[in-house]
Every structure is written in C-alpha cells, then in structure tokens.
C-alpha cells in the first residue's frame, strides 16, 4: 500500500547516543536568530500521537519518516537550521537513536527517516524533534508515541451474504447484504472492498509548506469500513455495478498500520431484470416522432418502485442521455425522433428507490436512406453507351422530405448538388469523355439539413 510519495532527504544517522546530544549537532549555515521548538509533527505522514495510551501504529520495515517544522526567531535573509530527531523504546529510554537533518528552511516541513534498525515489530517507541542553529538548540518538541507494526494480518477476511448465495443465480432488485469478518485476526481495524480486483491505494496529500494532510480511509465509505471492534466484523449493503450477470466483491482486512491482508473474494450471479421498450408502431419511419413506452421488470417494481429511467440514444444526429420519470405504476412514455441515417438504437435502464440499477434493454431499428439510382443508357453493374454518348440518371428517395441530391463521378472534385422536384426526385444528365469503369456516388439531403446515406452506382462505358 502506498502512503503518498514525496522526496526524501539524505540523512546522517548518528547511532545510539544518550539524550544530551547538543555537542554533536552539525552547525547550520548562515543561521541568525534563536531556534524555536518544532511544530506540525507527523510520523508516516500521519498525525503525531501525544497520548502514550493511544500510539500511532505504523510500518517501520523500511524505516519511519518523521517530520516537523523548525523555527528561528529574528531570521536574517535566507537563514537555515538543522533538525534533530531522537527515538527510543518506551521501555528503555537509554537506547536512543538520533538522526540529524541539515540545512533546512524554517517554516517548512523537514522530513527525516528513522532507520528500520531502531524498531522491533510490536514494540512501542517515543520520538521527539529539536531545532538547532549553530551552537544553540530549541526545547524539545512534544513526545510522539508509535507502535511498530510491519506484519500484515495473518489471514484473509471471510465474506458471507444473507440474501445473495454464492455461485448461483439470484433475483436482483435489492442491495447485497455482506458480512465481513477478520478471520480470527485480533488486530484487524477495518476492511477495504471493491467490485474490482485492483483495490484502491491509501495515499496522503501534501499541502502548503510540505505539511501532510492525512486521510482517514474509513471516511471513504465507498471502499472502506471500520470494524465494529478491533478484530471484529462489519456489515455492508452494496448495489452491484451492473444490473445482471456474474458479480465478484474483493475484500482485504487492514490492521491499525494499514497493512493489508491477503485478498478474499465472493462471487455470485444476478439474473436479468431489464425494462421493456415498446414503440407506438412496430416499425417507426425515419424522421418521424415516435412515442415509446417504458415498463419496469415486475420483480424490481415489487421489491422497490422504479423512480426513473435512463435513456440513451445511439446512431442519431444528436445522441444524448436523459432521465424519464415514471407514473405511479412504474411505466413511462417518451417521444423520440429517429434520425440515424443507417438506423438508431435506444439503451434503457431503470433505477429503483433503493438505488438498484437494472441491466440495460436495447431497442434498435435499421434504415436505408440512400437514394435509388436508375439509368437506361448506363445500367447498374452493366455496360452501355460509349464515349461522347449522353445518359440520364434518375434519383428517387427511400425516405421523406429530400430536397436535394449531391453527386460525384469517380470521387471527382468538386461535388455537384441538384435540387429535388416536388416529388423529391431529381435527374442527372451526363456525357462520358472516355470509355471505362465508372462509379457514381450520390446522397440526398433533407429539409432539416440531414445528409443521408450515400449510394455507389457502378457501371461501364463502352
């Protein structure tokens, strides 16, 4: 697990010394003024605990990052100071490890890493900080208490569900009730869970002046929940990410140092309960406003009333997603103008009052909006005419309200547009300059400006 990334300074470890170490301090560069007691104390990017009965539980297998803000009164120019950190076991104050951080800026956090060798897993330690400027040193800071814990929970959590049995098909419509247990591990503080196997990472933000902004992961209830007691269990009420199909919840337990256990999983299946989508006419015509009736799955409606439908259009001129409120019985109507030149699809899901979102229903229709092209002189996929022999191509629409046609021969440039007559037809008079194979590409345009599907008319001049 990651606890936030930030640069680490090069440190000088001075070893196990007595508590009085002012004489070995590295002199600060260009210091001016009186050093003051460090403030803003953090360990492992978490707040310092000054309560001996409530130490911070932190990983120390790679050392422990401690930090505080040094201070100097009456600073001159770019004055700098040193920061001195000491740590010792709470049971033996004579076993002191000191680390010095040189040339730090007053007013900014000065992190240092206490070595891993200073810690033994399961033991409680105390550390403090001091500002040093030349031969002067501030008072020591408040004492911070830490319990070293680099051991992950020995067992993965157990997962059960009272209303969605594992590995079988279940009827959906209500949130899944889970119980997560520590598996008998007595130092589990809480659990992390997700519908994706890659669980989120716990991080820490760094604010102004380098001050950490610790994050309580259990405040993010979407992924974390604290156990009812240390080593205890939690209950969850979760709505699956999709309305039907195979589902898996991934879970790991966390101790007080946020060490994560092995990951457990719980798999089950949810059968489909999608709404129905019915147009007012069996085959709506292109460009015509059509009323659609949306009806909920009866099982979902019985468990929790549908409160809205989410409708998404795909393949039209201006695809969009919008909500539709139902009547008391759960049905709703919506009017949609289908204007996809090759067809259009609707995707509809229902949302129940308890937060359940159904799987999607798809309704779709295909359209051929390309024009019909006919020529007596130059028949389609045939041969005729000849170089210098004029021919006429008649264009008729397959859909309503075509006002013009645009064409080109052999993808020539520029395209030519001709108006349609009162019957929405048009004709092209054309004389080939040479024999050979030709392709006439033509498409219509409606009164509302929609460019319809193109048609390629192939023929040979000989």
Tab-separated table of C-alpha atoms in Angstrom:
chain	number	residue	atom	x	y	z
A	1	UNK	CA	0.000	0.000	0.000
A	2	UNK	CA	1.225	3.488	-0.751
A	3	UNK	CA	1.103	6.287	1.776
A	4	UNK	CA	1.877	9.140	-0.598
A	5	UNK	CA	5.081	9.946	-2.453
A	6	UNK	CA	7.495	12.755	-1.638
A	7	UNK	CA	11.282	13.265	-1.923
A	8	UNK	CA	13.399	12.010	0.955
A	9	UNK	CA	16.485	13.943	2.043
A	10	UNK	CA	19.896	12.356	2.506
A	11	UNK	CA	20.243	11.659	6.224
A	12	UNK	CA	23.121	11.244	8.620
A	13	UNK	CA	22.478	8.502	11.192
A	14	UNK	CA	24.466	9.212	14.301
A	15	UNK	CA	23.746	5.932	16.052
A	16	UNK	CA	22.727	5.099	19.572
A	17	UNK	CA	23.549	8.020	21.839
A	18	UNK	CA	22.461	9.483	25.149
A	19	UNK	CA	19.699	12.057	25.379
A	20	UNK	CA	22.078	15.004	25.637
A	21	UNK	CA	23.493	15.398	22.133
A	22	UNK	CA	23.786	19.133	21.612
A	23	UNK	CA	27.536	18.881	21.248
A	24	UNK	CA	27.366	16.710	18.107
A	25	UNK	CA	24.943	18.889	16.173
A	26	UNK	CA	26.038	19.909	12.683
A	27	UNK	CA	26.262	23.724	12.627
A	28	UNK	CA	23.607	25.401	10.500
A	29	UNK	CA	24.605	27.501	7.522
A	30	UNK	CA	24.041	31.266	7.767
A	31	UNK	CA	21.786	30.928	10.787
A	32	UNK	CA	20.661	34.055	12.530
A	33	UNK	CA	18.313	34.211	15.492
A	34	UNK	CA	17.108	31.878	18.199
A	35	UNK	CA	15.875	28.361	17.338
A	36	UNK	CA	12.299	27.607	18.425
A	37	UNK	CA	10.601	24.320	19.228
A	38	UNK	CA	9.466	22.414	16.092
A	39	UNK	CA	5.747	22.310	15.311
A	40	UNK	CA	3.487	20.329	12.947
A	41	UNK	CA	4.810	16.900	13.929
A	42	UNK	CA	3.977	13.920	11.721
A	43	UNK	CA	5.081	10.293	11.503
A	44	UNK	CA	4.452	8.085	8.494
A	45	UNK	CA	2.502	11.069	7.078
A	46	UNK	CA	0.032	10.683	9.939
A	47	UNK	CA	-0.514	12.963	12.914
A	48	UNK	CA	1.809	12.563	15.879
A	49	UNK	CA	0.038	10.957	18.838
A	50	UNK	CA	0.992	12.552	22.156
A	51	UNK	CA	-1.095	10.055	24.140
A	52	UNK	CA	1.014	7.181	25.430
A	53	UNK	CA	-2.118	5.052	25.717
A	54	UNK	CA	-3.080	5.665	22.070
A	55	UNK	CA	0.092	5.392	19.968
A	56	UNK	CA	0.106	5.564	16.190
A	57	UNK	CA	0.514	2.122	14.598
A	58	UNK	CA	2.941	2.443	11.700
A	59	UNK	CA	5.014	0.319	9.370
A	60	UNK	CA	8.729	0.568	10.118
A	61	UNK	CA	10.248	-2.211	7.994
A	62	UNK	CA	11.777	0.423	5.680
A	63	UNK	CA	12.318	2.982	8.403
A	64	UNK	CA	9.904	5.623	9.643
A	65	UNK	CA	9.510	9.072	8.099
A	66	UNK	CA	9.184	11.691	10.819
A	67	UNK	CA	8.940	15.413	10.291
A	68	UNK	CA	8.284	18.752	11.883
A	69	UNK	CA	8.619	22.436	11.046
A	70	UNK	CA	11.718	24.072	12.532
A	71	UNK	CA	11.612	27.684	13.636
A	72	UNK	CA	14.057	30.560	14.181
A	73	UNK	CA	13.210	33.949	15.670
A	74	UNK	CA	14.629	37.147	14.176
A	75	UNK	CA	15.743	35.411	10.991
A	76	UNK	CA	18.142	37.239	8.706
A	77	UNK	CA	17.955	36.670	4.953
A	78	UNK	CA	17.766	33.002	3.988
A	79	UNK	CA	18.632	31.626	7.426
A	80	UNK	CA	18.771	27.859	7.729
A	81	UNK	CA	18.810	25.442	10.620
A	82	UNK	CA	19.237	21.773	11.417
A	83	UNK	CA	16.585	19.379	12.689
A	84	UNK	CA	17.452	16.730	15.246
A	85	UNK	CA	15.218	13.687	15.773
A	86	UNK	CA	15.524	11.139	18.556
A	87	UNK	CA	13.682	7.850	19.029
A	88	UNK	CA	13.865	5.215	21.764
A	89	UNK	CA	11.843	2.257	23.062
A	90	UNK	CA	9.316	3.337	25.640
A	91	UNK	CA	10.619	0.538	27.872
A	92	UNK	CA	14.272	1.653	27.678
A	93	UNK	CA	14.970	5.418	27.405
A	94	UNK	CA	18.711	4.774	27.271
A	95	UNK	CA	18.530	3.150	23.807
A	96	UNK	CA	18.373	6.375	21.806
A	97	UNK	CA	18.800	6.622	18.036
A	98	UNK	CA	19.429	10.128	16.687
A	99	UNK	CA	19.080	11.346	13.123
A	100	UNK	CA	20.096	14.828	12.022
A	101	UNK	CA	18.670	16.684	9.015
A	102	UNK	CA	20.968	19.506	7.946
A	103	UNK	CA	20.297	22.820	6.247
A	104	UNK	CA	16.531	23.022	6.426
A	105	UNK	CA	14.360	26.090	5.910
A	106	UNK	CA	12.421	27.399	8.896
A	107	UNK	CA	8.697	27.356	8.301
A	108	UNK	CA	8.791	24.253	6.089
A	109	UNK	CA	8.467	20.576	6.994
A	110	UNK	CA	11.854	18.890	7.416
A	111	UNK	CA	11.361	15.123	6.917
A	112	UNK	CA	13.893	12.552	8.004
A	113	UNK	CA	13.838	8.757	8.105
A	114	UNK	CA	14.465	6.954	11.365
A	115	UNK	CA	16.244	3.691	10.431
A	116	UNK	CA	14.423	0.371	10.446
A	117	UNK	CA	17.087	-0.993	12.780
A	118	UNK	CA	15.772	1.299	15.514
A	119	UNK	CA	12.475	-0.592	15.636
A	120	UNK	CA	11.269	-4.013	16.671
A	121	UNK	CA	7.871	-5.149	15.493
A	122	UNK	CA	5.190	-4.983	18.150
A	123	UNK	CA	7.114	-2.605	20.426
A	124	UNK	CA	6.106	0.974	21.286
A	125	UNK	CA	8.526	3.859	20.776
A	126	UNK	CA	8.664	7.563	21.512
A	127	UNK	CA	10.280	10.227	19.347
A	128	UNK	CA	10.832	13.964	19.530
A	129	UNK	CA	12.341	16.784	17.475
A	130	UNK	CA	14.547	19.813	18.103
A	131	UNK	CA	15.652	22.842	16.060
A	132	UNK	CA	19.416	23.515	16.061
A	133	UNK	CA	21.074	26.734	14.857
A	134	UNK	CA	24.820	26.872	15.291
A	135	UNK	CA	25.565	26.100	18.920
A	136	UNK	CA	22.018	26.914	20.039
A	137	UNK	CA	19.188	24.401	20.299
A	138	UNK	CA	15.486	24.800	20.963
A	139	UNK	CA	13.459	22.995	23.571
A	140	UNK	CA	12.444	19.511	22.569
A	141	UNK	CA	9.053	19.064	20.955
A	142	UNK	CA	6.186	17.152	22.447
A	143	UNK	CA	6.703	13.396	22.658
A	144	UNK	CA	5.140	11.312	19.893
A	145	UNK	CA	4.230	7.670	20.524
A	146	UNK	CA	4.461	4.976	17.837
A	147	UNK	CA	3.927	1.225	17.863
A	148	UNK	CA	5.928	-0.574	15.171
A	149	UNK	CA	3.711	-2.844	13.059
A	150	UNK	CA	5.080	-4.173	9.791
A	151	UNK	CA	3.238	-7.504	9.911
A	152	UNK	CA	0.185	-7.904	7.713
A	153	UNK	CA	-2.906	-9.696	9.086
A	154	UNK	CA	-2.173	-13.412	9.045
A	155	UNK	CA	-5.476	-14.469	7.480
A	156	UNK	CA	-7.661	-13.192	4.681
A	157	UNK	CA	-11.119	-11.983	5.734
A	158	UNK	CA	-14.221	-14.141	5.429
A	159	UNK	CA	-17.196	-12.930	3.369
A	160	UNK	CA	-20.802	-14.081	3.627
A	161	UNK	CA	-24.119	-12.813	2.266
A	162	UNK	CA	-27.540	-13.484	3.715
A	163	UNK	CA	-29.540	-12.607	0.587
A	164	UNK	CA	-27.278	-13.479	-2.394
A	165	UNK	CA	-25.894	-17.024	-2.043
A	166	UNK	CA	-22.560	-17.646	-3.784
A	167	UNK	CA	-22.068	-19.300	-7.167
A	168	UNK	CA	-25.793	-19.437	-8.027
A	169	UNK	CA	-28.195	-17.240	-9.975
A	170	UNK	CA	-30.085	-14.764	-7.774
A	171	UNK	CA	-33.018	-12.486	-8.497
A	172	UNK	CA	-31.836	-8.889	-8.230
A	173	UNK	CA	-33.650	-5.779	-7.136
A	174	UNK	CA	-32.277	-5.206	-3.652
A	175	UNK	CA	-28.814	-4.310	-2.331
A	176	UNK	CA	-26.483	-7.149	-1.430
A	177	UNK	CA	-26.017	-7.595	2.323
A	178	UNK	CA	-22.454	-8.667	3.133
A	179	UNK	CA	-20.793	-9.555	6.413
A	180	UNK	CA	-17.004	-9.222	6.509
A	181	UNK	CA	-15.119	-10.889	9.360
A	182	UNK	CA	-11.464	-10.705	10.377
A	183	UNK	CA	-10.977	-14.468	10.272
A	184	UNK	CA	-9.855	-14.513	13.884
A	185	UNK	CA	-7.082	-11.908	13.480
A	186	UNK	CA	-7.342	-9.760	16.607
A	187	UNK	CA	-5.633	-6.580	15.341
A	188	UNK	CA	-7.842	-6.002	12.287
A	189	UNK	CA	-9.172	-2.447	12.427
A	190	UNK	CA	-11.300	-2.451	9.281
A	191	UNK	CA	-11.830	-3.642	5.727
A	192	UNK	CA	-11.243	-2.448	2.182
A	193	UNK	CA	-13.552	-3.660	-0.587
A	194	UNK	CA	-14.329	-3.096	-4.239
A	195	UNK	CA	-16.142	-4.643	-7.189
A	196	UNK	CA	-12.763	-4.516	-8.986
A	197	UNK	CA	-9.831	-6.737	-8.099
A	198	UNK	CA	-7.372	-3.825	-8.013
A	199	UNK	CA	-8.256	-2.273	-4.684
A	200	UNK	CA	-7.747	1.478	-4.137
A	201	UNK	CA	-4.491	2.763	-2.668
A	202	UNK	CA	-4.381	4.724	0.584
A	203	UNK	CA	-2.495	7.953	-0.011
A	204	UNK	CA	-1.678	11.243	1.698
A	205	UNK	CA	-1.847	14.709	0.226
A	206	UNK	CA	0.944	17.200	0.893
A	207	UNK	CA	-0.231	20.768	1.494
A	208	UNK	CA	1.447	24.157	1.768
A	209	UNK	CA	4.898	24.261	3.396
A	210	UNK	CA	5.117	20.482	2.960
A	211	UNK	CA	2.567	19.819	5.694
A	212	UNK	CA	0.949	16.369	5.229
A	213	UNK	CA	-2.822	16.203	5.064
A	214	UNK	CA	-3.579	12.745	6.471
A	215	UNK	CA	-6.562	10.941	5.054
A	216	UNK	CA	-8.760	8.694	7.164
A	217	UNK	CA	-9.543	5.893	4.681
A	218	UNK	CA	-12.650	4.940	6.644
A	219	UNK	CA	-14.194	8.294	5.770
A	220	UNK	CA	-14.487	6.993	2.189
A	221	UNK	CA	-17.365	4.610	2.741
A	222	UNK	CA	-17.444	3.576	-0.897
A	223	UNK	CA	-14.326	1.429	-0.355
A	224	UNK	CA	-13.596	1.267	3.393
A	225	UNK	CA	-15.422	0.476	6.612
A	226	UNK	CA	-14.107	0.284	10.156
A	227	UNK	CA	-14.841	-2.885	12.131
A	228	UNK	CA	-17.312	-2.681	14.997
A	229	UNK	CA	-14.436	-3.541	17.339
A	230	UNK	CA	-10.762	-4.393	16.953
A	231	UNK	CA	-10.622	-7.830	15.358
A	232	UNK	CA	-14.367	-7.675	14.713
A	233	UNK	CA	-16.632	-7.604	11.670
A	234	UNK	CA	-18.696	-5.202	9.560
A	235	UNK	CA	-21.912	-5.374	7.554
A	236	UNK	CA	-22.244	-3.791	4.123
A	237	UNK	CA	-25.234	-3.011	1.935
A	238	UNK	CA	-23.974	-2.656	-1.638
A	239	UNK	CA	-25.608	-2.222	-5.042
A	240	UNK	CA	-23.688	-4.170	-7.733
A	241	UNK	CA	-22.037	-2.145	-10.504
A	242	UNK	CA	-24.211	-3.744	-13.196
A	243	UNK	CA	-27.772	-4.969	-13.126
A	244	UNK	CA	-27.141	-8.584	-14.055
A	245	UNK	CA	-24.505	-11.210	-14.739
A	246	UNK	CA	-21.556	-12.530	-12.716
A	247	UNK	CA	-20.520	-10.370	-9.753
A	248	UNK	CA	-17.438	-10.520	-7.529
A	249	UNK	CA	-16.644	-8.478	-4.436
A	250	UNK	CA	-12.954	-8.289	-3.479
A	251	UNK	CA	-12.030	-7.676	0.165
A	252	UNK	CA	-8.953	-7.392	2.349
A	253	UNK	CA	-8.645	-6.593	6.027
A	254	UNK	CA	-6.466	-3.763	7.363
A	255	UNK	CA	-4.693	-3.539	10.691
A	256	UNK	CA	-4.078	-0.275	12.549
A	257	UNK	CA	-0.958	0.412	10.478
A	258	UNK	CA	-2.981	-0.143	7.261
A	259	UNK	CA	-1.104	-3.346	6.498
A	260	UNK	CA	-3.338	-5.304	4.165
A	261	UNK	CA	-4.151	-8.988	4.413
A	262	UNK	CA	-4.387	-11.399	1.517
A	263	UNK	CA	-7.455	-10.671	-0.618
A	264	UNK	CA	-10.664	-12.696	-0.405
A	265	UNK	CA	-13.435	-12.731	-2.992
A	266	UNK	CA	-17.136	-13.538	-3.066
A	267	UNK	CA	-18.778	-14.451	-6.387
A	268	UNK	CA	-22.452	-14.755	-7.256
A	269	UNK	CA	-24.796	-14.252	-10.208
A	270	UNK	CA	-27.747	-11.928	-10.800
A	271	UNK	CA	-30.388	-12.767	-13.399
A	272	UNK	CA	-31.636	-10.149	-15.855
A	273	UNK	CA	-34.470	-7.823	-14.873
A	274	UNK	CA	-34.310	-5.202	-17.609
A	275	UNK	CA	-37.233	-2.916	-18.503
A	276	UNK	CA	-39.209	-3.337	-21.733
A	277	UNK	CA	-39.212	-0.745	-24.520
A	278	UNK	CA	-42.205	-0.676	-26.915
A	279	UNK	CA	-42.702	1.799	-29.803
A	280	UNK	CA	-46.193	3.024	-30.633
A	281	UNK	CA	-45.843	1.491	-34.133
A	282	UNK	CA	-43.903	-1.699	-34.939
A	283	UNK	CA	-41.502	-0.050	-37.409
A	284	UNK	CA	-41.180	3.727	-36.894
A	285	UNK	CA	-40.280	5.617	-40.051
A	286	UNK	CA	-37.124	7.649	-40.417
A	287	UNK	CA	-37.582	11.212	-39.181
A	288	UNK	CA	-40.989	10.618	-37.588
A	289	UNK	CA	-41.507	11.435	-33.893
A	290	UNK	CA	-42.347	8.140	-32.165
A	291	UNK	CA	-43.713	7.520	-28.680
A	292	UNK	CA	-42.015	4.735	-26.712
A	293	UNK	CA	-43.497	3.100	-23.606
A	294	UNK	CA	-41.079	2.003	-20.885
A	295	UNK	CA	-42.169	-0.663	-18.385
A	296	UNK	CA	-40.228	-1.978	-15.363
A	297	UNK	CA	-39.499	-5.598	-14.672
A	298	UNK	CA	-42.312	-6.702	-12.315
A	299	UNK	CA	-39.833	-8.249	-9.855
A	300	UNK	CA	-37.951	-4.988	-9.485
A	301	UNK	CA	-41.128	-2.960	-9.164
A	302	UNK	CA	-42.399	-5.279	-6.431
A	303	UNK	CA	-39.191	-5.034	-4.391
A	304	UNK	CA	-38.685	-1.275	-4.762
A	305	UNK	CA	-40.598	1.103	-7.096
A	306	UNK	CA	-38.818	2.454	-10.141
A	307	UNK	CA	-38.124	6.174	-9.700
A	308	UNK	CA	-36.638	6.971	-13.109
A	309	UNK	CA	-35.417	5.584	-16.394
A	310	UNK	CA	-32.132	6.462	-18.045
A	311	UNK	CA	-32.476	6.605	-21.844
A	312	UNK	CA	-29.515	6.838	-24.211
A	313	UNK	CA	-29.792	7.245	-27.989
A	314	UNK	CA	-27.062	5.939	-30.294
A	315	UNK	CA	-26.645	6.435	-34.020
A	316	UNK	CA	-28.824	9.539	-34.351
A	317	UNK	CA	-27.869	13.044	-35.401
A	318	UNK	CA	-27.559	14.302	-31.818
A	319	UNK	CA	-27.112	11.383	-29.442
A	320	UNK	CA	-27.935	12.123	-25.828
A	321	UNK	CA	-28.683	10.583	-22.439
A	322	UNK	CA	-31.621	11.760	-20.352
A	323	UNK	CA	-33.885	10.758	-17.477
A	324	UNK	CA	-37.597	9.958	-17.695
A	325	UNK	CA	-39.834	9.913	-14.609
A	326	UNK	CA	-42.443	7.122	-14.424
A	327	UNK	CA	-46.080	7.132	-13.404
A	328	UNK	CA	-47.172	5.519	-10.148
A	329	UNK	CA	-47.277	2.052	-11.751
A	330	UNK	CA	-43.695	2.397	-12.971
A	331	UNK	CA	-44.486	2.941	-16.668
A	332	UNK	CA	-43.288	5.972	-18.600
A	333	UNK	CA	-43.576	7.362	-22.118
A	334	UNK	CA	-41.049	9.321	-24.127
A	335	UNK	CA	-41.197	10.775	-27.659
A	336	UNK	CA	-38.090	10.382	-29.812
A	337	UNK	CA	-37.460	11.379	-33.424
A	338	UNK	CA	-35.348	8.645	-35.027
A	339	UNK	CA	-32.945	10.281	-37.456
A	340	UNK	CA	-29.939	7.971	-37.717
A	341	UNK	CA	-29.210	7.649	-41.441
A	342	UNK	CA	-28.268	3.969	-41.034
A	343	UNK	CA	-30.550	3.278	-38.077
A	344	UNK	CA	-30.750	4.121	-34.401
A	345	UNK	CA	-30.620	2.337	-31.034
A	346	UNK	CA	-32.047	3.064	-27.604
A	347	UNK	CA	-30.442	1.850	-24.372
A	348	UNK	CA	-32.740	1.967	-21.344
A	349	UNK	CA	-32.127	1.146	-17.671
A	350	UNK	CA	-34.389	1.616	-14.664
A	351	UNK	CA	-33.400	2.873	-11.219
A	352	UNK	CA	-35.341	1.797	-8.152
A	353	UNK	CA	-35.945	3.777	-4.971
A	354	UNK	CA	-33.443	1.592	-3.087
A	355	UNK	CA	-30.657	2.510	-5.549
A	356	UNK	CA	-30.797	-0.650	-7.661
A	357	UNK	CA	-29.985	-0.001	-11.340
A	358	UNK	CA	-31.247	-2.644	-13.752
A	359	UNK	CA	-29.337	-4.079	-16.644
A	360	UNK	CA	-29.971	-2.388	-19.973
A	361	UNK	CA	-32.609	-3.108	-22.583
A	362	UNK	CA	-31.628	-2.403	-26.189
A	363	UNK	CA	-34.115	-1.474	-28.878
A	364	UNK	CA	-32.988	-0.716	-32.399
A	365	UNK	CA	-34.045	-0.232	-35.994
A	366	UNK	CA	-32.113	-0.059	-39.263
A	367	UNK	CA	-32.743	2.376	-42.120
A	368	UNK	CA	-31.633	2.546	-45.747
A	369	UNK	CA	-31.704	6.254	-46.504
A	370	UNK	CA	-29.612	6.066	-49.679
A	371	UNK	CA	-31.306	7.092	-52.946
A	372	UNK	CA	-32.382	4.763	-55.740
A	373	UNK	CA	-30.421	5.386	-58.967
A	374	UNK	CA	-31.641	4.227	-62.421
A	375	UNK	CA	-30.221	4.797	-65.938
A	376	UNK	CA	-31.386	3.216	-69.207
A	377	UNK	CA	-28.221	4.166	-71.098
A	378	UNK	CA	-25.782	3.125	-68.372
A	379	UNK	CA	-27.370	0.267	-66.384
A	380	UNK	CA	-26.050	-0.539	-62.917
A	381	UNK	CA	-23.278	-3.191	-62.888
A	382	UNK	CA	-23.590	-3.385	-66.680
A	383	UNK	CA	-22.209	-1.645	-69.766
A	384	UNK	CA	-23.601	0.637	-72.421
A	385	UNK	CA	-23.397	3.952	-74.205
A	386	UNK	CA	-19.902	4.977	-75.129
A	387	UNK	CA	-17.529	7.918	-75.121
A	388	UNK	CA	-19.495	11.047	-76.015
A	389	UNK	CA	-22.875	9.312	-75.593
A	390	UNK	CA	-25.106	11.253	-73.126
A	391	UNK	CA	-27.022	9.430	-70.409
A	392	UNK	CA	-29.559	10.331	-67.757
A	393	UNK	CA	-29.534	9.054	-64.159
A	394	UNK	CA	-32.835	9.285	-62.275
A	395	UNK	CA	-32.694	9.695	-58.483
A	396	UNK	CA	-35.604	8.794	-56.164
A	397	UNK	CA	-35.650	8.778	-52.328
A	398	UNK	CA	-36.396	5.971	-49.906
A	399	UNK	CA	-37.301	8.403	-47.106
A	400	UNK	CA	-39.401	11.548	-46.808
A	401	UNK	CA	-38.563	15.202	-47.315
A	402	UNK	CA	-35.466	15.000	-49.538
A	403	UNK	CA	-34.836	18.461	-51.045
A	404	UNK	CA	-31.570	17.918	-52.930
A	405	UNK	CA	-29.009	15.385	-54.111
A	406	UNK	CA	-25.230	15.672	-54.175
A	407	UNK	CA	-23.136	13.540	-56.522
A	408	UNK	CA	-19.687	12.928	-57.931
A	409	UNK	CA	-18.307	10.568	-60.610
A	410	UNK	CA	-15.259	8.523	-59.615
A	411	UNK	CA	-14.883	10.670	-56.480
A	412	UNK	CA	-14.251	13.692	-58.647
A	413	UNK	CA	-13.905	17.208	-57.332
A	414	UNK	CA	-15.975	19.234	-56.803
A	415	UNK	CA	-19.225	17.571	-55.764
A	416	UNK	CA	-22.334	18.798	-57.574
A	417	UNK	CA	-25.687	19.404	-55.879
A	418	UNK	CA	-29.004	19.401	-57.773
A	419	UNK	CA	-32.431	20.305	-56.339
A	420	UNK	CA	-35.224	17.748	-55.974
A	421	UNK	CA	-38.615	18.341	-57.600
A	422	UNK	CA	-41.997	18.404	-55.844
A	423	UNK	CA	-41.964	14.611	-55.727
A	424	UNK	CA	-38.473	14.658	-54.133
A	425	UNK	CA	-36.910	13.215	-57.315
A	426	UNK	CA	-34.066	14.528	-59.462
A	427	UNK	CA	-32.114	13.614	-62.593
A	428	UNK	CA	-28.506	13.913	-63.700
A	429	UNK	CA	-27.563	14.403	-67.352
A	430	UNK	CA	-24.005	13.281	-68.032
A	431	UNK	CA	-21.782	12.527	-71.031
A	432	UNK	CA	-18.594	10.443	-70.541
A	433	UNK	CA	-15.416	11.650	-72.191
A	434	UNK	CA	-13.817	8.206	-72.389
A	435	UNK	CA	-14.698	4.546	-72.176
A	436	UNK	CA	-14.035	2.630	-68.978
A	437	UNK	CA	-15.322	1.782	-65.500
A	438	UNK	CA	-17.228	4.450	-63.522
A	439	UNK	CA	-18.640	4.948	-60.002
A	440	UNK	CA	-21.430	7.440	-59.373
A	441	UNK	CA	-21.663	8.344	-55.673
A	442	UNK	CA	-24.812	10.210	-54.628
A	443	UNK	CA	-26.613	11.104	-51.394
A	444	UNK	CA	-29.701	13.094	-50.503
A	445	UNK	CA	-30.203	15.953	-48.045
A	446	UNK	CA	-33.431	16.540	-46.102
A	447	UNK	CA	-35.193	19.833	-45.465
A	448	UNK	CA	-33.787	19.839	-41.928
A	449	UNK	CA	-30.230	19.549	-43.290
A	450	UNK	CA	-29.564	15.861	-42.610
A	451	UNK	CA	-27.137	14.332	-45.112
A	452	UNK	CA	-28.460	10.843	-45.828
A	453	UNK	CA	-26.543	7.660	-46.561
A	454	UNK	CA	-24.624	7.639	-49.875
A	455	UNK	CA	-25.171	5.147	-52.680
A	456	UNK	CA	-22.487	3.940	-55.120
A	457	UNK	CA	-23.744	3.153	-58.606
A	458	UNK	CA	-21.200	1.161	-60.669
A	459	UNK	CA	-21.274	0.838	-64.487
A	460	UNK	CA	-19.040	0.559	-67.560
A	461	UNK	CA	-18.884	2.848	-70.593
A	462	UNK	CA	-18.004	1.033	-73.836
